[in-house]
PDB file of C-alpha atoms and ligand atoms in Angstrom:
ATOM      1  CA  UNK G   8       0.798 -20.398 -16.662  1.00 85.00           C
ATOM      2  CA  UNK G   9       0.188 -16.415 -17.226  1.00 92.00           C
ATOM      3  CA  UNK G  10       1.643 -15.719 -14.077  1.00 96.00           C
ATOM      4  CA  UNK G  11       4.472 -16.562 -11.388  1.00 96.00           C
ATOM      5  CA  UNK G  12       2.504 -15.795  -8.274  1.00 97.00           C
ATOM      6  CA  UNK G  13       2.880 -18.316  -5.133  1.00 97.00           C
ATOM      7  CA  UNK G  14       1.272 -18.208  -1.819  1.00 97.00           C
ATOM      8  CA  UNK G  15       5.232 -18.397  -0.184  1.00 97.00           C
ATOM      9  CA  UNK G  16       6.552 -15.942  -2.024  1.00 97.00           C
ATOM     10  CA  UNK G  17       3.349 -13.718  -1.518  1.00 97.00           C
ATOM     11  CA  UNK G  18       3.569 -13.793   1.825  1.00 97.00           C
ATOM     12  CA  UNK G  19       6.903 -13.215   2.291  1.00 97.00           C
ATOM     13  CA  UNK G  20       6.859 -10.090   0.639  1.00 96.00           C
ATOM     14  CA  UNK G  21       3.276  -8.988   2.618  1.00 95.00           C
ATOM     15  CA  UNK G  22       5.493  -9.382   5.670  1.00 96.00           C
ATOM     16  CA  UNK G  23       7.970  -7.012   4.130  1.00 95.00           C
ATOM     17  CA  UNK G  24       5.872  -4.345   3.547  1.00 92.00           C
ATOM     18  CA  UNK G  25       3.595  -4.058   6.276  1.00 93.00           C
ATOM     19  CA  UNK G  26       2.827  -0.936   8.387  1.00 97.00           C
ATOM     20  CA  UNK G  27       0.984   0.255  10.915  1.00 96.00           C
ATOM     21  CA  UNK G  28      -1.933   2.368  11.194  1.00 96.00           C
ATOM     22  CA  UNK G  29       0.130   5.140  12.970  1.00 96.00           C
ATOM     23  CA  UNK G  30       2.777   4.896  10.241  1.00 94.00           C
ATOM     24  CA  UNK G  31       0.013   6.265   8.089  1.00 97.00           C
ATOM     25  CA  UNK G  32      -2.601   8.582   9.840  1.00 97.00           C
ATOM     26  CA  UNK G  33      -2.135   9.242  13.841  1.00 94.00           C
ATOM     27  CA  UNK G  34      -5.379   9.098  15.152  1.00 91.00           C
ATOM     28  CA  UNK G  35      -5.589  12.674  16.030  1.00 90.00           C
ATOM     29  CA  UNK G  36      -3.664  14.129  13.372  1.00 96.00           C
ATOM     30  CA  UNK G  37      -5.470  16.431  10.924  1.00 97.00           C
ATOM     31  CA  UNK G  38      -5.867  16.853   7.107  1.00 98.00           C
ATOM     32  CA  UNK G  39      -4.493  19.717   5.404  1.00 97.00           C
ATOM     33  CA  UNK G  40      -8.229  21.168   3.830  1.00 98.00           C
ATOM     34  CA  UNK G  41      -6.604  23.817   1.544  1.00 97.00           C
ATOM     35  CA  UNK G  42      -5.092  21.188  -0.472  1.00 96.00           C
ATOM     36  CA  UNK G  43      -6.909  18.884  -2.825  1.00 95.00           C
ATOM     37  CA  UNK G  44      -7.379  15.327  -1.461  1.00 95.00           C
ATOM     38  CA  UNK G  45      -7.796  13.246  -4.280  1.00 94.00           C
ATOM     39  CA  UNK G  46      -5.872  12.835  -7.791  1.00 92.00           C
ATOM     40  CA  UNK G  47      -7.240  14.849 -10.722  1.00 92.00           C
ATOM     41  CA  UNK G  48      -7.342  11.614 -13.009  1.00 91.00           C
ATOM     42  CA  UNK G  49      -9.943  10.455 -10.451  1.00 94.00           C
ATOM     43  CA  UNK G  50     -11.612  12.928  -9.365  1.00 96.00           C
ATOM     44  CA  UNK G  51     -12.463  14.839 -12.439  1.00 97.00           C
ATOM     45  CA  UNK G  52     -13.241  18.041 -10.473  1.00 97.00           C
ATOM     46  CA  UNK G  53     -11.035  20.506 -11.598  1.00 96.00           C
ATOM     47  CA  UNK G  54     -12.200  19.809 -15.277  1.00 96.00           C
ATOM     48  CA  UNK G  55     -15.937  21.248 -14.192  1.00 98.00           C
ATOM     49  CA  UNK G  56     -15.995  24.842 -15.297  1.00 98.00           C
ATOM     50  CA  UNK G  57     -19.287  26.410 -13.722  1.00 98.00           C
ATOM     51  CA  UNK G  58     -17.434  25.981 -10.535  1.00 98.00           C
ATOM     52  CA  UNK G  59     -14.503  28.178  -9.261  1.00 98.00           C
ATOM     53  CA  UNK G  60     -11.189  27.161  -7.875  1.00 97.00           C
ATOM     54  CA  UNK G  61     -12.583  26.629  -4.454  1.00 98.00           C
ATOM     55  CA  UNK G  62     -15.684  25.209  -5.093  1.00 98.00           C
ATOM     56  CA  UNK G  63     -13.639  22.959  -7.485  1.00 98.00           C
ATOM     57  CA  UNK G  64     -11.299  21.887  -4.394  1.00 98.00           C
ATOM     58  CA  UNK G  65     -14.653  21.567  -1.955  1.00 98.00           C
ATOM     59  CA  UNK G  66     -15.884  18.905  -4.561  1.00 98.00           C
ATOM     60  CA  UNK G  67     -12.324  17.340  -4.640  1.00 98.00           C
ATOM     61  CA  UNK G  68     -12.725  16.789  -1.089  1.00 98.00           C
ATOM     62  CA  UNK G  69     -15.754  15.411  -0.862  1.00 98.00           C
ATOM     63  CA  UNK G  70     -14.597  12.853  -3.507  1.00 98.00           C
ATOM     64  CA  UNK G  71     -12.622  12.157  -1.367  1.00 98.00           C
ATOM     65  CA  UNK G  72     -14.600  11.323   1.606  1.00 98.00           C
ATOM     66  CA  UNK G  73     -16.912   9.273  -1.669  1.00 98.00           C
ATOM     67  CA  UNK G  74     -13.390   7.178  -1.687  1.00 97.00           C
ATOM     68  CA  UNK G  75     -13.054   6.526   1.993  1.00 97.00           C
ATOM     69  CA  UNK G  76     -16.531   5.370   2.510  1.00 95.00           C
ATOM     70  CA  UNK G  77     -17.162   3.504  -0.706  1.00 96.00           C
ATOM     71  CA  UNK G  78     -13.463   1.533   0.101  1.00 93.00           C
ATOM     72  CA  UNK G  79     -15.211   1.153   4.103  1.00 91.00           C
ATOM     73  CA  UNK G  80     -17.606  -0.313   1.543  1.00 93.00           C
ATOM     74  CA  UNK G  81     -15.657  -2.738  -0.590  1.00 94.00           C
ATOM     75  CA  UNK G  82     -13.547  -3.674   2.099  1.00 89.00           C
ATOM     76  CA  UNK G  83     -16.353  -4.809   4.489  1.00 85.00           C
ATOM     77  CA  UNK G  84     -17.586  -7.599   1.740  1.00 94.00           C
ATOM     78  CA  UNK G  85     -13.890  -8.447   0.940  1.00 96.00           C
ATOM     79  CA  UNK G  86     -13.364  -9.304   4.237  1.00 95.00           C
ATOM     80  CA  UNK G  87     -16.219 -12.057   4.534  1.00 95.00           C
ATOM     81  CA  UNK G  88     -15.303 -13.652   1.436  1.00 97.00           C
ATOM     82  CA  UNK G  89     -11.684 -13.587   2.525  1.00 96.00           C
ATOM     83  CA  UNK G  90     -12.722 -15.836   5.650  1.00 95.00           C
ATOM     84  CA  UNK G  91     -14.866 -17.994   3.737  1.00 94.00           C
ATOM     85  CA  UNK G  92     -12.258 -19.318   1.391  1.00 93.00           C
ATOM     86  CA  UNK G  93      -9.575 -19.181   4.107  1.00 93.00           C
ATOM     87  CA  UNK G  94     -12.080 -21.602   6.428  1.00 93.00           C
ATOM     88  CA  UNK G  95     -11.939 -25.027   4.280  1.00 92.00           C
ATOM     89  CA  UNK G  96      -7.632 -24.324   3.377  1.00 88.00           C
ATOM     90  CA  UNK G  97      -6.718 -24.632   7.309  1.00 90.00           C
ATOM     91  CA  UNK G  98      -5.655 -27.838   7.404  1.00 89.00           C
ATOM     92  CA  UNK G  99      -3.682 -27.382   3.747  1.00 88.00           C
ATOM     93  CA  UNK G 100      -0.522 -25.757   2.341  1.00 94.00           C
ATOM     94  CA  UNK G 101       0.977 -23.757   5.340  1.00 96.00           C
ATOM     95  CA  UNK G 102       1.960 -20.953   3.677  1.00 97.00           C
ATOM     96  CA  UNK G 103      -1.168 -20.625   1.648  1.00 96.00           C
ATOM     97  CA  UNK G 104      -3.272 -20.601   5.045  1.00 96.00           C
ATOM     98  CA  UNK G 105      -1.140 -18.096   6.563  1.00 97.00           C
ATOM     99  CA  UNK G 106      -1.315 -15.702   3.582  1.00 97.00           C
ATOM    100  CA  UNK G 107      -4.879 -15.953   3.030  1.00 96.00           C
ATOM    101  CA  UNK G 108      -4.907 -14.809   6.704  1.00 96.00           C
ATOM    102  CA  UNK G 109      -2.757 -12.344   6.595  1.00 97.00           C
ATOM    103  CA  UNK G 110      -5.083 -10.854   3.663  1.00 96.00           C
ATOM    104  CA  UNK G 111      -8.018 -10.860   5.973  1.00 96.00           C
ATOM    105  CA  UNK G 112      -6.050  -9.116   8.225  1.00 96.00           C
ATOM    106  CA  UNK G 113      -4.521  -6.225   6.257  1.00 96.00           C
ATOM    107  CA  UNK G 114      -8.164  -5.812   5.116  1.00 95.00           C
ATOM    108  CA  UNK G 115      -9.515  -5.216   8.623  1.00 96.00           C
ATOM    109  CA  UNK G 116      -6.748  -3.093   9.074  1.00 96.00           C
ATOM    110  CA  UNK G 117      -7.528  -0.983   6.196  1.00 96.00           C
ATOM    111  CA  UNK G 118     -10.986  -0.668   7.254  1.00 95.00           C
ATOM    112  CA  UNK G 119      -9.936   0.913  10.348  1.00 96.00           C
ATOM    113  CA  UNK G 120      -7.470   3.043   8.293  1.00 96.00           C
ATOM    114  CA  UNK G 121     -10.034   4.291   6.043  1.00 96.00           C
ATOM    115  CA  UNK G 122     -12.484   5.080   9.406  1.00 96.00           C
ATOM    116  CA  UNK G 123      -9.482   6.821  11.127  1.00 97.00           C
ATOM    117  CA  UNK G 124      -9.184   8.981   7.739  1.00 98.00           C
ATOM    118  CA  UNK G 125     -13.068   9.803   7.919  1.00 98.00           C
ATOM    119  CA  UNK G 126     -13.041  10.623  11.180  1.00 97.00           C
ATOM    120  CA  UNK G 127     -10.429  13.143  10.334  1.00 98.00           C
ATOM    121  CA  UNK G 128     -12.210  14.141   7.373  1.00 98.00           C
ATOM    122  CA  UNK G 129     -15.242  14.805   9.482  1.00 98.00           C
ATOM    123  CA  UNK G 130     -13.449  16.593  12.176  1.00 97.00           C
ATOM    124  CA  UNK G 131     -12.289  19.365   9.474  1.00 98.00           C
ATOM    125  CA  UNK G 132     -15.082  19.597   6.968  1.00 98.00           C
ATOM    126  CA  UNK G 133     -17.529  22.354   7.189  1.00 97.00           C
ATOM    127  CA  UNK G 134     -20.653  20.728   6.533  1.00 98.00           C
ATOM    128  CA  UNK G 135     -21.797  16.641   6.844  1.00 98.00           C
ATOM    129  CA  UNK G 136     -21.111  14.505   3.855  1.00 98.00           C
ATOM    130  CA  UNK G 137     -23.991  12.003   3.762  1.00 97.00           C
ATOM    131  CA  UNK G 138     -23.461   8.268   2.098  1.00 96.00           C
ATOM    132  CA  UNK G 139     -25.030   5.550   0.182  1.00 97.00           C
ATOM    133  CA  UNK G 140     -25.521   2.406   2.585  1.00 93.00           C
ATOM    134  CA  UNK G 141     -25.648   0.464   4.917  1.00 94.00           C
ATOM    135  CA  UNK G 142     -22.223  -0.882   4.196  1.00 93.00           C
ATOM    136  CA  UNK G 143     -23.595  -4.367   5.849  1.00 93.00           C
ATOM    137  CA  UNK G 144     -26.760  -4.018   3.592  1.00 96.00           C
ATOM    138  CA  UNK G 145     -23.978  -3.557  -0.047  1.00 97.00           C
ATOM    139  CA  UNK G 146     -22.097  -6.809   1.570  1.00 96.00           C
ATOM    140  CA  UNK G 147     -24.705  -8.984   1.725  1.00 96.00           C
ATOM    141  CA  UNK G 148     -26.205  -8.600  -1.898  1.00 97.00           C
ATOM    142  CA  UNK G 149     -22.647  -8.418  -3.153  1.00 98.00           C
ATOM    143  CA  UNK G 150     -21.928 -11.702  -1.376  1.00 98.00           C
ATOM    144  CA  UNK G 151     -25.324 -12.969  -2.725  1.00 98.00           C
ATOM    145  CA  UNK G 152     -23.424 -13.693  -5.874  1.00 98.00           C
ATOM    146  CA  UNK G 153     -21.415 -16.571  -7.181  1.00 98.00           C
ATOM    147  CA  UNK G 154     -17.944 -16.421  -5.739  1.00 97.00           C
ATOM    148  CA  UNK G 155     -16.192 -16.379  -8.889  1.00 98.00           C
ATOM    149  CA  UNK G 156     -17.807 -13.349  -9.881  1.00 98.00           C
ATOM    150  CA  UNK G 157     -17.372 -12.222  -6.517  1.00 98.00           C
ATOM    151  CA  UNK G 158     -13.968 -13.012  -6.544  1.00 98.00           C
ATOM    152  CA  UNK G 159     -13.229 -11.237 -10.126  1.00 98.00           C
ATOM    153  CA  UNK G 160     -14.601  -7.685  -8.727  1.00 98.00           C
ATOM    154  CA  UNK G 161     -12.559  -8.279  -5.836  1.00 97.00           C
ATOM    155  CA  UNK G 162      -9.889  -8.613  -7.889  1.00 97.00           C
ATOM    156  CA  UNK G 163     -10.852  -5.579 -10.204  1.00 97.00           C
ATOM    157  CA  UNK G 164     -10.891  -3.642  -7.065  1.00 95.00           C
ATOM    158  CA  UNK G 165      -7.201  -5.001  -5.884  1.00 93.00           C
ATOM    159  CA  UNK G 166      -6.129  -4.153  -9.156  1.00 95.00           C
ATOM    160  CA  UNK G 167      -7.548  -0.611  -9.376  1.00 93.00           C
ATOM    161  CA  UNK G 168      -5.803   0.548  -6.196  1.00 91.00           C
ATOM    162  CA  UNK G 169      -2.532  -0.348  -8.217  1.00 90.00           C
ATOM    163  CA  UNK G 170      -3.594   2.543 -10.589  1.00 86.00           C
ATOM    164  CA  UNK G 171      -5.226   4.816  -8.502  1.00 88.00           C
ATOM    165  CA  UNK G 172      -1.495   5.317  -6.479  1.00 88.00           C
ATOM    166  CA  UNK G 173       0.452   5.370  -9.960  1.00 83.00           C
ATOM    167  CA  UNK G 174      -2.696   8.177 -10.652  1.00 71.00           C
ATOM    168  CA  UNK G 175      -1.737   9.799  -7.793  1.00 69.00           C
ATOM    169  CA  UNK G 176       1.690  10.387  -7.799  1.00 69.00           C
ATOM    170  CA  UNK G 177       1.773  11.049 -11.459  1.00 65.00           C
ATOM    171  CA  UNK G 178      -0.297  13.946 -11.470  1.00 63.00           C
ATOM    172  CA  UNK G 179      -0.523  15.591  -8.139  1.00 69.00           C
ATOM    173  CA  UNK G 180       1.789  17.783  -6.601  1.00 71.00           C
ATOM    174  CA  UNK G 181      -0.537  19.740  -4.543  1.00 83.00           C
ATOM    175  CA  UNK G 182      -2.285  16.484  -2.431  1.00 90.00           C
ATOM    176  CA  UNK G 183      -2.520  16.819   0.748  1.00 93.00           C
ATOM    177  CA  UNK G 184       0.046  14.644   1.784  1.00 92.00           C
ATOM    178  CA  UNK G 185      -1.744  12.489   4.521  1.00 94.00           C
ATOM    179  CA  UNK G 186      -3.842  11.610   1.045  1.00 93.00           C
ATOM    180  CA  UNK G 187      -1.024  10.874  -1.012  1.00 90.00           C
ATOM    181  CA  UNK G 188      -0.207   8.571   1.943  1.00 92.00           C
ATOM    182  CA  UNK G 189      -2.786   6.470   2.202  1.00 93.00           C
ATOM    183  CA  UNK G 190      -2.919   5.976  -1.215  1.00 91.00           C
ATOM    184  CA  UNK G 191       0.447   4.748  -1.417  1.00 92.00           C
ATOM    185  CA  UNK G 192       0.300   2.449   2.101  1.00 94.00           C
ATOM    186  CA  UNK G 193      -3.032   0.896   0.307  1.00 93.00           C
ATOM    187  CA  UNK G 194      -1.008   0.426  -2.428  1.00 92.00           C
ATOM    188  CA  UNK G 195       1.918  -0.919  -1.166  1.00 92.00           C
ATOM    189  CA  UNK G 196      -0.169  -4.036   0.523  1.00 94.00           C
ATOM    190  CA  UNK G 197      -2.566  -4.505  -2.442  1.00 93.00           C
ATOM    191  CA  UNK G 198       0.565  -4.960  -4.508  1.00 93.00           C
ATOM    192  CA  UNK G 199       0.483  -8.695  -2.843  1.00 95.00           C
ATOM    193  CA  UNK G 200      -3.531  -8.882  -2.247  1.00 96.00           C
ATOM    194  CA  UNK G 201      -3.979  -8.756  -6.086  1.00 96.00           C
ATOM    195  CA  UNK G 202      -1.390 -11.887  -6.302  1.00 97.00           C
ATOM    196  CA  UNK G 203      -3.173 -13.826  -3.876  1.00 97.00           C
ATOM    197  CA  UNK G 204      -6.806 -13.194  -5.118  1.00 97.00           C
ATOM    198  CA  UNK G 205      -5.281 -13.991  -8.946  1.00 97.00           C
ATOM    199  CA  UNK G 206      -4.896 -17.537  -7.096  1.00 97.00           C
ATOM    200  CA  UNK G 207      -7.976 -17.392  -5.782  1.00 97.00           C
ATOM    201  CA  UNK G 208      -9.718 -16.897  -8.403  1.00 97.00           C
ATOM    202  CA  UNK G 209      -8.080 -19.344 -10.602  1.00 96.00           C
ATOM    203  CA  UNK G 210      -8.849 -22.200  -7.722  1.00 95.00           C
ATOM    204  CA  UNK G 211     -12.680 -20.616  -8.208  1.00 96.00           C
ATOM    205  CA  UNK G 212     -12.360 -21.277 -11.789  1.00 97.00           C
ATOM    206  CA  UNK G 213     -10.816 -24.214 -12.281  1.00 96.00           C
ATOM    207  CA  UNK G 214     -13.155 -27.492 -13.686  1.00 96.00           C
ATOM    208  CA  UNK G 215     -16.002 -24.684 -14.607  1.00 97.00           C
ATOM    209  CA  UNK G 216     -17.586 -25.144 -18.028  1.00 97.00           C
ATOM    210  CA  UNK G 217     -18.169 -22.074 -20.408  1.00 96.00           C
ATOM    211  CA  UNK G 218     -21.761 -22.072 -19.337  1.00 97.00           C
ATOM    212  CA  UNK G 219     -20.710 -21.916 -15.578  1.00 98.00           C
ATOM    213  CA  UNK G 220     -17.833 -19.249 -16.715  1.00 98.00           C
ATOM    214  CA  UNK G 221     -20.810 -17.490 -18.368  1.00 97.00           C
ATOM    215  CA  UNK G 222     -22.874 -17.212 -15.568  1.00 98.00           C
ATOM    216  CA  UNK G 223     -20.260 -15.919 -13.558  1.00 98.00           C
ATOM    217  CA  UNK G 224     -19.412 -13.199 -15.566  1.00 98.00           C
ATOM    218  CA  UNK G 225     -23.279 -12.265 -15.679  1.00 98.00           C
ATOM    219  CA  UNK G 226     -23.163 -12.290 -11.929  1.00 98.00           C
ATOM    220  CA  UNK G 227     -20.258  -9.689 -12.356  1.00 98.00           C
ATOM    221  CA  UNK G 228     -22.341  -7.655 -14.549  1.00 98.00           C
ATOM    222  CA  UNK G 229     -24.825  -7.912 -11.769  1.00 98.00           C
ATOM    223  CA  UNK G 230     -22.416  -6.551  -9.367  1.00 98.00           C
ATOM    224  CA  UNK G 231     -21.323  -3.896 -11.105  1.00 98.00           C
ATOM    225  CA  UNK G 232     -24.678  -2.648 -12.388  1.00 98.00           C
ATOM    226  CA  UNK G 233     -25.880  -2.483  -8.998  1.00 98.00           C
ATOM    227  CA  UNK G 234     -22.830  -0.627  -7.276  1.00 97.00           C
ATOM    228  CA  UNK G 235     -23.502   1.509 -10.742  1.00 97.00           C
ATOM    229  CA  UNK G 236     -26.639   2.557  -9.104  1.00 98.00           C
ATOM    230  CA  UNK G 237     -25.244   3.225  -5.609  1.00 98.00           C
ATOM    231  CA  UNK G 238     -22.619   5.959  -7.884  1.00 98.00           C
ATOM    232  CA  UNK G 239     -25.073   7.690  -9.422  1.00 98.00           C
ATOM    233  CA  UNK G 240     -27.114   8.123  -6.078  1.00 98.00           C
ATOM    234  CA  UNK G 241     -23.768   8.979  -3.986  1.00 98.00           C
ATOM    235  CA  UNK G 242     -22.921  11.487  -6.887  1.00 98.00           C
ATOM    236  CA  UNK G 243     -26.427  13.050  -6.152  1.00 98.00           C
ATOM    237  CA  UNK G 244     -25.587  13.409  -2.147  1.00 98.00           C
ATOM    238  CA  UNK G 245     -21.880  14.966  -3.036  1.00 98.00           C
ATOM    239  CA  UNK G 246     -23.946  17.797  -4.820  1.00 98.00           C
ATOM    240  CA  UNK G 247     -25.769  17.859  -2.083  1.00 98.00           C
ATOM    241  CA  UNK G 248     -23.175  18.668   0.652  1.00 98.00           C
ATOM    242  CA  UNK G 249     -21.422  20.926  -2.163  1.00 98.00           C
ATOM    243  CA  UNK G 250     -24.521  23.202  -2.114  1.00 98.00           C
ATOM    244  CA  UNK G 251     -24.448  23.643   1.526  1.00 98.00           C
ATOM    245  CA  UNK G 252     -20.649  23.737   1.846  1.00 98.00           C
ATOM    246  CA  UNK G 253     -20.941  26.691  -0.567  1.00 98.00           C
ATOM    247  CA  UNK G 254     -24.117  28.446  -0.185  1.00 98.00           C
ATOM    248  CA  UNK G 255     -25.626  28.029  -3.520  1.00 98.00           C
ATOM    249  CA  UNK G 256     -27.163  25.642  -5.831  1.00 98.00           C
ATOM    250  CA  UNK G 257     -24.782  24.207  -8.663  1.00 98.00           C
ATOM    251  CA  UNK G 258     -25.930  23.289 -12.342  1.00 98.00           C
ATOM    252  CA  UNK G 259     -26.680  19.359 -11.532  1.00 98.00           C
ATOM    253  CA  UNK G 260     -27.808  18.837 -14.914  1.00 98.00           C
ATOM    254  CA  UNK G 261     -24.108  18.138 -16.043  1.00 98.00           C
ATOM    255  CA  UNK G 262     -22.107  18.361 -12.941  1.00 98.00           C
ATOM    256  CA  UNK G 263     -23.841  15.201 -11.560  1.00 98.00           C
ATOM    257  CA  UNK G 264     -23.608  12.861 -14.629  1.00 98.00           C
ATOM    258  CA  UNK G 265     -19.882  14.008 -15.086  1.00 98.00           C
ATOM    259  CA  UNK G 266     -19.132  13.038 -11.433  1.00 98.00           C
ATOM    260  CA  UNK G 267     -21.064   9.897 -11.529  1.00 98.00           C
ATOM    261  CA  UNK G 268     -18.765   9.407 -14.453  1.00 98.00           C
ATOM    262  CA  UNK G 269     -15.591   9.810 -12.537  1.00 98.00           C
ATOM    263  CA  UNK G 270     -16.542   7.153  -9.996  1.00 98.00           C
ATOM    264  CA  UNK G 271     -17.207   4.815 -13.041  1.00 98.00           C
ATOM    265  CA  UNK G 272     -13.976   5.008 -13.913  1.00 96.00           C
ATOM    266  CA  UNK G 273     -12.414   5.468 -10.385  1.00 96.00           C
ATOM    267  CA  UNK G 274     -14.676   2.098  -8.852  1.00 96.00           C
ATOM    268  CA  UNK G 275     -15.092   0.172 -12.034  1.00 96.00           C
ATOM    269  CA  UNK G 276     -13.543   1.290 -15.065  1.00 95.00           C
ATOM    270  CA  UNK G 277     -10.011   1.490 -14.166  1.00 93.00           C
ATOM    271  CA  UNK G 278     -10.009  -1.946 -12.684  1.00 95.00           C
ATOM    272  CA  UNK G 279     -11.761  -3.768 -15.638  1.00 95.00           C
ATOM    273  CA  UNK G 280      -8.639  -2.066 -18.181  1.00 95.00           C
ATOM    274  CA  UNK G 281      -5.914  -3.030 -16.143  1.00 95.00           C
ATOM    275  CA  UNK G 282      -4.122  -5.542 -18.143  1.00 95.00           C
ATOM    276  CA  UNK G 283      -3.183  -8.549 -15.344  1.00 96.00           C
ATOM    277  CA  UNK G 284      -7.166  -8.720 -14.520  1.00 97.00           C
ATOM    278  CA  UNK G 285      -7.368  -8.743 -18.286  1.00 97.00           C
ATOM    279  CA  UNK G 286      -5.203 -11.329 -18.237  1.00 97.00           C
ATOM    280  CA  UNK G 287      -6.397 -13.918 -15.805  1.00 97.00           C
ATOM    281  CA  UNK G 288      -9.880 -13.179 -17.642  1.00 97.00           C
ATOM    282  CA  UNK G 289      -7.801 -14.409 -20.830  1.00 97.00           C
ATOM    283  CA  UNK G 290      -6.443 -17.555 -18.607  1.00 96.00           C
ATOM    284  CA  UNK G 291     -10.051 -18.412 -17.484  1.00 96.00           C
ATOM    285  CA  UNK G 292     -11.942 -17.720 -20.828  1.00 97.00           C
ATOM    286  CA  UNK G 293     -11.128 -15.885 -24.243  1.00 97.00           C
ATOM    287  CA  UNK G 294     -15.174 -15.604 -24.552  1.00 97.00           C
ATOM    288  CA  UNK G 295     -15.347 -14.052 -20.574  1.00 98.00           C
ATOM    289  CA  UNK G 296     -12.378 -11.366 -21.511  1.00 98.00           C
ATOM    290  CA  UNK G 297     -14.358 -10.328 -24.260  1.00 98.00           C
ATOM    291  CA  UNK G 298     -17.377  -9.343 -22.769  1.00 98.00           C
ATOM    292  CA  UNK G 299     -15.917  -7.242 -19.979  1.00 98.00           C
ATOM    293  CA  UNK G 300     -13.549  -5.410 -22.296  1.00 97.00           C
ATOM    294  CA  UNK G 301     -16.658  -5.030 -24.797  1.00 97.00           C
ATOM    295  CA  UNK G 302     -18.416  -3.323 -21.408  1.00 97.00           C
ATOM    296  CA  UNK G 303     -15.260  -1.316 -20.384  1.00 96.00           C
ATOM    297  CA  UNK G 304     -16.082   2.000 -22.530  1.00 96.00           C
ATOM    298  CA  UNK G 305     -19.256   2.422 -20.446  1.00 96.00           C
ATOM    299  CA  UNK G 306     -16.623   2.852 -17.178  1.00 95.00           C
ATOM    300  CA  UNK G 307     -13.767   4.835 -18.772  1.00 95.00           C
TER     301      UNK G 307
HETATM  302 FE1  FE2 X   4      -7.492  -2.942   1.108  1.00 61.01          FE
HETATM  303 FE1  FE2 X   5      -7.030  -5.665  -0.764  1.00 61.01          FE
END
């Protein structure tokens, strides 16, 4: 086995390090806009030189408010498939029930985390950020998909948050601290999420073919093509809410594929590198950890 993860053991340790939402964000507290919000390895905003200092910060922030929606995004078709495979395993393994539940539930939590942190975003920013969507709409083609392939993004995505906190401590001292936060309180329960969608996905997996692992992995290339799309489109309506936020228009020409670049890595890129989703890609199929890694460079 490549791993040592249990459903007991996973559990037991989700219990230990659970919060609540007031532990991370009160819901009238406010965020501290004369900071940057997100992590420079991220956001990639400080590195764009035909903007100043504070135009560089106002994109930072609206990065930011990308991250809390497109997570309101992720999380919303996590959640379904999290009650799906919960639904037949109630009358199994007690403590694999009760963990797969207690996933579900520190996703729906999070949701309303990352809604209390957009409220608070909207509350303080000058002008309206606008978003890709609806969230419902991104669910339902994601969930179109076969659930291995739904299951390996997932678990791309559980992975990434492991990286984006490690991002964010290493190379931020300025964050706004309610930020830094919620970075680290999503990280802290993903930690176990990741564990627990490794064993899903290896139940998923188990008595495929090649061919069926295949198709799988085509269906993640699906995926990922299309959220791809939804990047490139939300990079365009960041610009847009830039120009307004500062009074004048920016140079889109290479701001806009540079940004659309950053999510790549942020959404994608950094998940599909991380080496435990490279390795239960190894577990599953030599041939399957290939082709992702041969696709990485496109999301770094
Ligand atoms: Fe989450
Ligand atoms: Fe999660």
């Amino acid at each position: 086995m490549y791993h040592d993860f249990n459903y007991e053991t996973a559990l037991a340790s989700s219990l230990r390090a659970q919060w609540q939402l007031d532990d991370v964000l009160g819901a009238n507290q406010e965020l501290d806009f004369s900071r940057n919000f997100m992590p420079e390895s991220l956001a990639r905003t400080a590195a764009i030189e035909s903007l100043n200092p504070f135009e560089q910060r106002i994109l930072n922030q609206i990065s930011a408010h990308q991250y809390l929606t497109i997570f309101g995004i992720v999380e919303e078709f996590i959640l379904p498939f999290l009650v799906d495979h919960a639904r037949p395993a109630l009358r199994g393994d007690d403590y694999r029930i009760r963990a797969l539940l207690n996933f579900a539930t520190e996703e729906a939590k999070h949701i309303h985390l990352f809604k209390r942190f957009h409220d608070a975003f909207v509350r303080g920013f000058p002008v309206p950020c606008w978003t890709i969507g609806p969230s419902e709409a991104i669910g339902v083609k994601v969930l179109s998909h076969d659930p291995l392939a739904v299951g390996l993004v997932i678990l791309m995505i559980e992975w990434m948050t492991q990286q984006h906190y490690l991002g964010s401590i290493r190379d931020d001292g300025d964050l706004d601290p309610l930020f830094k936060s919620l970075m680290k309180h999503h990280w802290m329960e993903e930690a176990q999420h990741a564990k627990l969608d490794t064993l899903i996905v290896d139940a998923l997996a188990e008595g495929r073919s090649e061919f069926e692992i295949d198709q799988a992995i085509d269906d993640v290339f699906e995926i990922a093509t299309f959220l791809d799309e939804g990047f490139k489109m939300q990079a365009g309506l960041n610009l847009d809410a830039l120009e307004q936020a500062i009074g004048r228009t920016v140079d889109r020409d290479s701001i806009l594929p540079q940004q659309h670049q950053a999510a790549r890595w942020t959404y994608l890129g950094s998940g599909m590198v991380h080496e435990r989703f490279e390795a239960t890609l190894k577990a599953m199929s030599p041939r399957a950890a290939r082709r992702i890694a041969e696709a990485a460079p496109i999301f770094a």
